[in-house]
mmCIF file of C-alpha atoms in Angstrom:
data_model
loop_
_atom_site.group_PDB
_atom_site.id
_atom_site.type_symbol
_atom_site.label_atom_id
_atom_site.label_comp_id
_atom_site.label_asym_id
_atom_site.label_seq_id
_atom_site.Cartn_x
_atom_site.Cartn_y
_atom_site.Cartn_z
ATOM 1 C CA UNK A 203 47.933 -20.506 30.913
ATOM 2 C CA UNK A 204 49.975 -21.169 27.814
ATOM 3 C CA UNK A 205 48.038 -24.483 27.246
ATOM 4 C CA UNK A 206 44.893 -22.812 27.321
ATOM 5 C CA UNK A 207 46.355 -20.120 24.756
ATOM 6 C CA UNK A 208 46.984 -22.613 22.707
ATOM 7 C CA UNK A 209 44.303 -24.326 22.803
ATOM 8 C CA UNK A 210 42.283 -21.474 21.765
ATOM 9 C CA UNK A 211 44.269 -20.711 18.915
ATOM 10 C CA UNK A 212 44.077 -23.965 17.586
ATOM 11 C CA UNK A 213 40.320 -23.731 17.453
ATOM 12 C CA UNK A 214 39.293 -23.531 13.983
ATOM 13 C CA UNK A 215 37.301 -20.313 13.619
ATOM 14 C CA UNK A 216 33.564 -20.540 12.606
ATOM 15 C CA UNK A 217 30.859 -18.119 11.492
ATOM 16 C CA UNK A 218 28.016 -20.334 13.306
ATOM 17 C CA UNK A 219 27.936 -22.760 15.628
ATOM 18 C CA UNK A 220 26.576 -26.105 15.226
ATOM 19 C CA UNK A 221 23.022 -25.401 16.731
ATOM 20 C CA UNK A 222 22.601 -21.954 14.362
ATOM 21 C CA UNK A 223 23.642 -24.135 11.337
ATOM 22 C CA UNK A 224 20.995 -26.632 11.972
ATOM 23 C CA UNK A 225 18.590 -24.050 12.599
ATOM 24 C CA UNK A 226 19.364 -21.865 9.599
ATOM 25 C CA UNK A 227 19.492 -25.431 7.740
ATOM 26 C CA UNK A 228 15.579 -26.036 9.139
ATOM 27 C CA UNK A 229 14.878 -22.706 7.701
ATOM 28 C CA UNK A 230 16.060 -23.607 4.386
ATOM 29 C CA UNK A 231 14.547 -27.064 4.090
ATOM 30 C CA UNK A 232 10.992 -25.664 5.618
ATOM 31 C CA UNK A 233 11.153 -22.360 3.081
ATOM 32 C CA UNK A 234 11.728 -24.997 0.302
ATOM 33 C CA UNK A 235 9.045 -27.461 1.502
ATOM 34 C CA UNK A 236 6.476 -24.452 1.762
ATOM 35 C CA UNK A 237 7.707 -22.970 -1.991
ATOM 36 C CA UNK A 238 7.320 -26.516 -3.172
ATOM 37 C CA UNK A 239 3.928 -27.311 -1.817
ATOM 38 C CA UNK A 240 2.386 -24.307 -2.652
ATOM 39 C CA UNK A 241 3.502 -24.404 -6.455
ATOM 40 C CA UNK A 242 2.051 -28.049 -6.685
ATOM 41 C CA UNK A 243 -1.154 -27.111 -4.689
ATOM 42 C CA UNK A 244 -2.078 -23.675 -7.089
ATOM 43 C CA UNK A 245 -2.139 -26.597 -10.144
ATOM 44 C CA UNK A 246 -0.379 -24.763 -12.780
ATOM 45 C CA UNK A 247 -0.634 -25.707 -16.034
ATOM 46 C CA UNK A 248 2.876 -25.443 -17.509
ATOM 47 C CA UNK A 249 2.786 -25.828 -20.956
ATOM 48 C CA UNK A 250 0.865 -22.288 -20.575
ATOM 49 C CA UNK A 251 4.275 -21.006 -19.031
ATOM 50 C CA UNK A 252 6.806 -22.455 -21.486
ATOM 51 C CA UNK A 253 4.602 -21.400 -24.510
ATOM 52 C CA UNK A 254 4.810 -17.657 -22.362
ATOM 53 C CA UNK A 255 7.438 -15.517 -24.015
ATOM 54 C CA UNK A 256 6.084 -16.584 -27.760
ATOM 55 C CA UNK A 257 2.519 -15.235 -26.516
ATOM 56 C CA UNK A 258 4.382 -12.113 -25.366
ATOM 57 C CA UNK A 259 5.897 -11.709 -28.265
ATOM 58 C CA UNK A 260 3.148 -12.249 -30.465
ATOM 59 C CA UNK A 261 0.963 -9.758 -27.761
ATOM 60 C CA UNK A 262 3.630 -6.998 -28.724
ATOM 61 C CA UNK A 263 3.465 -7.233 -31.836
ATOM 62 C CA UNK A 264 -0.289 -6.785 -32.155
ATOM 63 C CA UNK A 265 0.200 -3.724 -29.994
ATOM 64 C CA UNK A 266 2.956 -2.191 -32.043
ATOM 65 C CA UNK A 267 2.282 0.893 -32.822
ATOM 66 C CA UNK A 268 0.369 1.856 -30.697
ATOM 67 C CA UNK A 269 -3.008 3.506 -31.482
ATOM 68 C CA UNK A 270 -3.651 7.652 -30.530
ATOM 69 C CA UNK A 271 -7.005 8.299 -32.047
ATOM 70 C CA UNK A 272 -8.771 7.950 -28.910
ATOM 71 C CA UNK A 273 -5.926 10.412 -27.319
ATOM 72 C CA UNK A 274 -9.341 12.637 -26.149
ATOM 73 C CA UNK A 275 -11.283 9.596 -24.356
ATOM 74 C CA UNK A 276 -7.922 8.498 -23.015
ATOM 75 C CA UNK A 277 -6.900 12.275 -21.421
ATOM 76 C CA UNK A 278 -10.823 12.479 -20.178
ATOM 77 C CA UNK A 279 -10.397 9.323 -18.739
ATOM 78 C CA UNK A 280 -7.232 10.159 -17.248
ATOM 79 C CA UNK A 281 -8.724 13.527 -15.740
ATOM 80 C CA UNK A 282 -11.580 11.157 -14.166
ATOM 81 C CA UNK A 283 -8.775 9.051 -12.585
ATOM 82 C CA UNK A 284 -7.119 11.793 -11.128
ATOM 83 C CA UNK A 285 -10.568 13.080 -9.755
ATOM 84 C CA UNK A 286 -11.318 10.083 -7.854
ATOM 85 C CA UNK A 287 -7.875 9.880 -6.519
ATOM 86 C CA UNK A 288 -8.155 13.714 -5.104
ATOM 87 C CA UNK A 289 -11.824 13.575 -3.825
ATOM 88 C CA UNK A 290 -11.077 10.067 -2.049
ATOM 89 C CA UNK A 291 -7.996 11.399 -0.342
ATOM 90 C CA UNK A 292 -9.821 14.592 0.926
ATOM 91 C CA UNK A 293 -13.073 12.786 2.140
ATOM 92 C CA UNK A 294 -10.199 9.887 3.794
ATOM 93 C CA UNK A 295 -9.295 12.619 5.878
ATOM 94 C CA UNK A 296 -12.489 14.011 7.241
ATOM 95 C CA UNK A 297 -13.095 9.862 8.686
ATOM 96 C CA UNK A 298 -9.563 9.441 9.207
ATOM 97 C CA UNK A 299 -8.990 12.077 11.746
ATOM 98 C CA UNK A 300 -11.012 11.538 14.310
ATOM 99 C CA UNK A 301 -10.258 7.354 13.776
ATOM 100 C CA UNK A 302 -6.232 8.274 14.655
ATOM 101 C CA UNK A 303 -7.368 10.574 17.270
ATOM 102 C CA UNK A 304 -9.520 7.909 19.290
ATOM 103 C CA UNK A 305 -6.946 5.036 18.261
ATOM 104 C CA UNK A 306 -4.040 6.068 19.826
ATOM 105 C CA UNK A 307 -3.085 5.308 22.960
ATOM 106 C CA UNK A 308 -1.952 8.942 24.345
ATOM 107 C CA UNK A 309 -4.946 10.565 23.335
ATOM 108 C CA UNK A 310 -8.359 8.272 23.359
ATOM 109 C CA UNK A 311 -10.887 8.943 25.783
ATOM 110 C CA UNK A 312 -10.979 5.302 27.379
ATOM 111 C CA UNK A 313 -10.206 1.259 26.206
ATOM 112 C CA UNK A 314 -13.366 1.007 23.994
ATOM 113 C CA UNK A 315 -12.786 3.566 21.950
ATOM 114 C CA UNK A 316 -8.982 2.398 21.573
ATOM 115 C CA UNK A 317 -10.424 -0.496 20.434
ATOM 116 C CA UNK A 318 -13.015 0.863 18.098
ATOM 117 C CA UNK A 319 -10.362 2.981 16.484
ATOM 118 C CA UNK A 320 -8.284 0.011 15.547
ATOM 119 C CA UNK A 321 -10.909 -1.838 14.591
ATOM 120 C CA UNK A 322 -11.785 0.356 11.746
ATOM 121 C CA UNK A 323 -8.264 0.830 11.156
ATOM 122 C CA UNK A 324 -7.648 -2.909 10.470
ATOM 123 C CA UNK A 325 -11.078 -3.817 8.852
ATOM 124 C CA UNK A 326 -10.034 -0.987 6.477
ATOM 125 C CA UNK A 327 -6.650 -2.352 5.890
ATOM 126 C CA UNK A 328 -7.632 -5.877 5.631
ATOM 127 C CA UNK A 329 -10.186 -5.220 2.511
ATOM 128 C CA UNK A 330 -8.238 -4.697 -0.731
ATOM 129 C CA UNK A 331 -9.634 -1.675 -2.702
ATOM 130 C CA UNK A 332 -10.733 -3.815 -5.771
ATOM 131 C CA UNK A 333 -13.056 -5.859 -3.132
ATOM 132 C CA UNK A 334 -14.437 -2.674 -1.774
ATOM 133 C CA UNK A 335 -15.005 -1.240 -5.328
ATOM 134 C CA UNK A 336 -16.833 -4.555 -6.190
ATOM 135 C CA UNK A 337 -19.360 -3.965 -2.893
ATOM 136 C CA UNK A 338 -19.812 -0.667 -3.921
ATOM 137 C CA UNK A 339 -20.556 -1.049 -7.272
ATOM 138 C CA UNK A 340 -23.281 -3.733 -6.279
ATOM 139 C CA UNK A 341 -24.627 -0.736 -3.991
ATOM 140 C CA UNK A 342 -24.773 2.305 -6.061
ATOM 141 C CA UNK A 343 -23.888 0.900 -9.382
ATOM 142 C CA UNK A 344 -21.354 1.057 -12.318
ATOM 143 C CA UNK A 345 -19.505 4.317 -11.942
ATOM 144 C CA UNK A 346 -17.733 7.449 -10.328
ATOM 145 C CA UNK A 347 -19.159 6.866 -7.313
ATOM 146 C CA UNK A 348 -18.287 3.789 -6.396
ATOM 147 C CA UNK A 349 -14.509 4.461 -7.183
ATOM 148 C CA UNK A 350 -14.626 7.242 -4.348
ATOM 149 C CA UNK A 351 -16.044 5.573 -1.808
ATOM 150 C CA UNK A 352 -13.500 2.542 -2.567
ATOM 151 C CA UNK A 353 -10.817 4.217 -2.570
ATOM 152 C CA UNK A 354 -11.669 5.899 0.631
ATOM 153 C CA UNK A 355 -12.883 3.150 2.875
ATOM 154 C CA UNK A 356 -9.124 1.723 2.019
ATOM 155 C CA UNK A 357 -7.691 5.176 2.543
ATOM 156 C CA UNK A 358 -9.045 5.390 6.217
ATOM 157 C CA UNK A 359 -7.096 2.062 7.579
ATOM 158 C CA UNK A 360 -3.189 3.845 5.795
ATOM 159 C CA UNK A 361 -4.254 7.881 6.867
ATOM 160 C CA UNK A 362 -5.533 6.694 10.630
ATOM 161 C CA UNK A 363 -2.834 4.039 11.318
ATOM 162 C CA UNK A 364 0.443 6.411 10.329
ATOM 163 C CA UNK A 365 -1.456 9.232 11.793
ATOM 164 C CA UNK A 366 -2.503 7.656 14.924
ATOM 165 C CA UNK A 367 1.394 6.623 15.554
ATOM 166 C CA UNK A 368 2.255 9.822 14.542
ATOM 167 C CA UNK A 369 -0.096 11.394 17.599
ATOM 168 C CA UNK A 370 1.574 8.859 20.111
ATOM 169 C CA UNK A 371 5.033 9.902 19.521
ATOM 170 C CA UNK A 372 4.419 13.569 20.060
ATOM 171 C CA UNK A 373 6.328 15.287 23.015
ATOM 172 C CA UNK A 374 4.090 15.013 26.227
ATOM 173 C CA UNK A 375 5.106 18.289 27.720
ATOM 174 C CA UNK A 376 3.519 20.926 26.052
ATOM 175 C CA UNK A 377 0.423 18.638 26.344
ATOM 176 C CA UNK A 378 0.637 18.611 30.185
ATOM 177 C CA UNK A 379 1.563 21.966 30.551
ATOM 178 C CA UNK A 380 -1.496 23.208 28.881
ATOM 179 C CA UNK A 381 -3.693 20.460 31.151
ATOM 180 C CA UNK A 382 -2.064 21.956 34.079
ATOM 181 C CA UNK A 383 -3.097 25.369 33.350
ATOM 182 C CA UNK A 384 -6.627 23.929 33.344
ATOM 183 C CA UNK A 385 -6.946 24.031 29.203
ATOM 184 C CA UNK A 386 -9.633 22.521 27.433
ATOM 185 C CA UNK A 387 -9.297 19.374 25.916
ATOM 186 C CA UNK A 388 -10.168 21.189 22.651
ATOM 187 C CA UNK A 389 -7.574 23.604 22.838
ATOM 188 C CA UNK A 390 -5.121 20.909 24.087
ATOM 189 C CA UNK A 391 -5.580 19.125 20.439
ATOM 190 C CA UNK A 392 -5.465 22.447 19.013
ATOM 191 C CA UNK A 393 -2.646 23.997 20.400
ATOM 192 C CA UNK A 394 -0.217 21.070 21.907
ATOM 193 C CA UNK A 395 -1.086 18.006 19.674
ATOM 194 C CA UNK A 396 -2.163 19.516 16.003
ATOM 195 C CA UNK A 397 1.214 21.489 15.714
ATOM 196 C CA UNK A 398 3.462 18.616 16.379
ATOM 197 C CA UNK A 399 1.993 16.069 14.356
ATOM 198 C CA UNK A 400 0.911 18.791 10.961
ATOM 199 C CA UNK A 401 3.955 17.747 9.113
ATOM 200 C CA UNK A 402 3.346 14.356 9.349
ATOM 201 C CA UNK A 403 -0.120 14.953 8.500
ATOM 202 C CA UNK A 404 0.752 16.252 4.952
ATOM 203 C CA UNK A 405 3.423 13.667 4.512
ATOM 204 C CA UNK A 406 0.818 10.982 4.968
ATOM 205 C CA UNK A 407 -1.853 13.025 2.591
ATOM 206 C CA UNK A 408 0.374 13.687 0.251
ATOM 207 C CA UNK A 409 1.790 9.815 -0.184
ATOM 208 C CA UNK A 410 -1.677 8.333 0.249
ATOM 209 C CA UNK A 411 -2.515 10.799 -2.585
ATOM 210 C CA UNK A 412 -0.025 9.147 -4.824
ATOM 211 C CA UNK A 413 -0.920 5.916 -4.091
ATOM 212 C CA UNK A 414 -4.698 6.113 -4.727
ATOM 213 C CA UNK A 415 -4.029 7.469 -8.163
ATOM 214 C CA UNK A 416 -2.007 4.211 -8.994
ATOM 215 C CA UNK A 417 -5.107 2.475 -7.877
ATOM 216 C CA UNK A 418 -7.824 4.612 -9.657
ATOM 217 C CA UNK A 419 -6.326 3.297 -12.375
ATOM 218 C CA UNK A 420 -7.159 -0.261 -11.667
ATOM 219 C CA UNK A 421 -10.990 0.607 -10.746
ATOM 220 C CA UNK A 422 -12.638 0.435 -14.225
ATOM 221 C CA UNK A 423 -11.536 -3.216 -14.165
ATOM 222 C CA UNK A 424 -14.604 -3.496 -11.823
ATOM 223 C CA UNK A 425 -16.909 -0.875 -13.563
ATOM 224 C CA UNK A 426 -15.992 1.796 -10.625
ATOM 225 C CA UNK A 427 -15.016 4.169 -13.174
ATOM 226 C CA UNK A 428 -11.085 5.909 -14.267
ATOM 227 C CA UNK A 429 -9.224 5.063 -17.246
ATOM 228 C CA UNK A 430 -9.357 1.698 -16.350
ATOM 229 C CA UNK A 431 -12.851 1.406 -18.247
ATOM 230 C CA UNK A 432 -11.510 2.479 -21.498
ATOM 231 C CA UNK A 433 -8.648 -0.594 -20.784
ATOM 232 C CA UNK A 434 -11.103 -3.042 -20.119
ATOM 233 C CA UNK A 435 -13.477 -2.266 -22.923
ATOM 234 C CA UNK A 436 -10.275 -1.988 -25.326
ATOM 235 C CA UNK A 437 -8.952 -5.920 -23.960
ATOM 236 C CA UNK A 438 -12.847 -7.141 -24.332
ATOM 237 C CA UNK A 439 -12.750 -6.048 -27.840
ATOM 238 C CA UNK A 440 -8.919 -6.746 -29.104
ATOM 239 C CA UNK A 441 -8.099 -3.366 -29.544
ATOM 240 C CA UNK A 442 -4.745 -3.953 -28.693
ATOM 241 C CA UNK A 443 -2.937 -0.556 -30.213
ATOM 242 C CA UNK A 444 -5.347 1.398 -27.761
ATOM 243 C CA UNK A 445 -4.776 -1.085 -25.020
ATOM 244 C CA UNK A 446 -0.989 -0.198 -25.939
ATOM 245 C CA UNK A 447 -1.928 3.775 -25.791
ATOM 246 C CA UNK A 448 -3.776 3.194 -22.663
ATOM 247 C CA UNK A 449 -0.986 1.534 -20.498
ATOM 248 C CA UNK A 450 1.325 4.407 -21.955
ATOM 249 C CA UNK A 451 -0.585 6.983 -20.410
ATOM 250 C CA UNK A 452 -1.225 5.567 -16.918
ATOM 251 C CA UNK A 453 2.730 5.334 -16.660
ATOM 252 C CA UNK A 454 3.026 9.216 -17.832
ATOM 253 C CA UNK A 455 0.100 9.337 -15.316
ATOM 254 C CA UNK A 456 2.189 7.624 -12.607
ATOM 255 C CA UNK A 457 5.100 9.372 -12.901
ATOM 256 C CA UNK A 458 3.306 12.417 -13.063
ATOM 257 C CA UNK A 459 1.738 11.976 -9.991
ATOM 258 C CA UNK A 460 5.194 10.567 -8.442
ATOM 259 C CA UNK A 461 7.098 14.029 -9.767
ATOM 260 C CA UNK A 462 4.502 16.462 -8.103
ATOM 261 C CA UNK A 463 4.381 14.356 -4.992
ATOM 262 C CA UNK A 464 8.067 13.969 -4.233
ATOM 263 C CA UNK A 465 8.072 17.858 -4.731
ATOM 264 C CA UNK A 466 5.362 18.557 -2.375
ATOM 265 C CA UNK A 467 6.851 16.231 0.378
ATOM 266 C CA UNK A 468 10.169 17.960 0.135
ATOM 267 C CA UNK A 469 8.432 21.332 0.440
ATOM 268 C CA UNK A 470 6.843 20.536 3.644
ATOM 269 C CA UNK A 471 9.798 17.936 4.888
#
């Protein structure tokens, strides 16, 4: 017994053993193989990247000051922005709904529609919103428009998936005992599943809110309307102290939008 004790205790004490060092080793050396084959497959061109911080610094200083005159095309453009962010949000919901309601597992009526649900889920998720804003402006044209429905068809995958988990955590009792009075399925969603799930409901609005106004402001890049017209008309023409202007107030717009939404989540958190 003492032999063994010592034996023990003579053990130098280590972290990992030798099979998790050579697999965290074989992590490290295929991370670094993947890093390294990726930056020589993308073909940079790196005299571009050393000669970056002089082309910043000459960028700045073309943008310095920067340029208000347009301060009433910039706050009408900004007002625009905000517009498609709230209309997208509040049409997302009307699609979104029924989507969470048929793709979660507690409540949809049989396997298909489980399976429709989170197809439309993913296929929403999987298309970035400056992708769907180039379909749609190929549909229905340069403008408005086309930034709603955007930002809404990538809306629907973030509502119906949070939502949808949010249904299939609720507590199952007050759902059976309402089936076991012989309630309709109606007033089952109405009065055992709707309750439980409302403040995560305006939790979810409320954030997705927030984040489509970051990307309204991105949309005008495409010609789907927002202040991010007036940015790409002021880079196409070297306007640079407006471009300046511009970027200024989609960060007061941000954090605007970031202020009033941490507020509302704490009012109904």
């Amino acid at each position: 017994m003492v032999e063994q004790t010592a034996e023990f205790t003579a053990r130098p004490w280590t972290r990992y053993s030798r099979k998790e060092r050579w697999i965290r080793f074989a992590t490290y050396f295929i991370t670094l193989f993947a890093v390294i084959w990726a930056i020589r497959d993308i073909d940079i061109f790196w005299p571009w990247v050393w000669d970056a911080p002089t082309q910043i610094q000459n960028l700045g200083g073309r943008m310095w000051p920067p340029e208000f005159e347009a301060w009433s095309a910039i706050l009408n453009a900004m007002l625009e922005t905000v517009h498609i962010a709230t209309l997208s949000t509040m049409l997302t919901v009307f699609i979104a709904l029924p989507v969470s309601y048929i793709a979660a597992q507690n409540t949809t009526p049989n396997r298909l529609t489980l399976w429709i649900g989170r197809f439309i889920l993913v296929s929403s998720r999987s298309v970035n919103t400056i992708i769907w804003a180039l379909l749609f402006v190929a549909i229905f044209g340069p403008g408005v428009l086309a930034g709603i429905l955007a930002v809404m068809f990538r809306s629907v995958g973030f509502i119906g998936k949070l939502m949808g988990e949010a249904i299939e955590e609720i507590d199952r009792r007050p759902v059976e005992a309402m089936e076991a009075t012989g309630a309709s399925r109606m007033k089952v969603v109405l009065f055992g599943i709707v309750p439980q799930v409302m403040p995560a409901f305006f939790a979810i609005v409320i954030l997705r809110w927030d984040i489509n106004i970051r990307e309204s402001t991105v949309l005008g890049l495409v010609g789907a309307g927002g202040i991010g017209v007036l940015l790409q008309g002021s880079i196409d023409t070297f306007a640079w102290q407006t471009v300046a202007t511009i970027l200024l107030a989609i960060i007061v717009l941000v954090l605007a939008g970031e202020a009033l939404t941490s507020m509302l989540r704490k009012k109904v958190l």
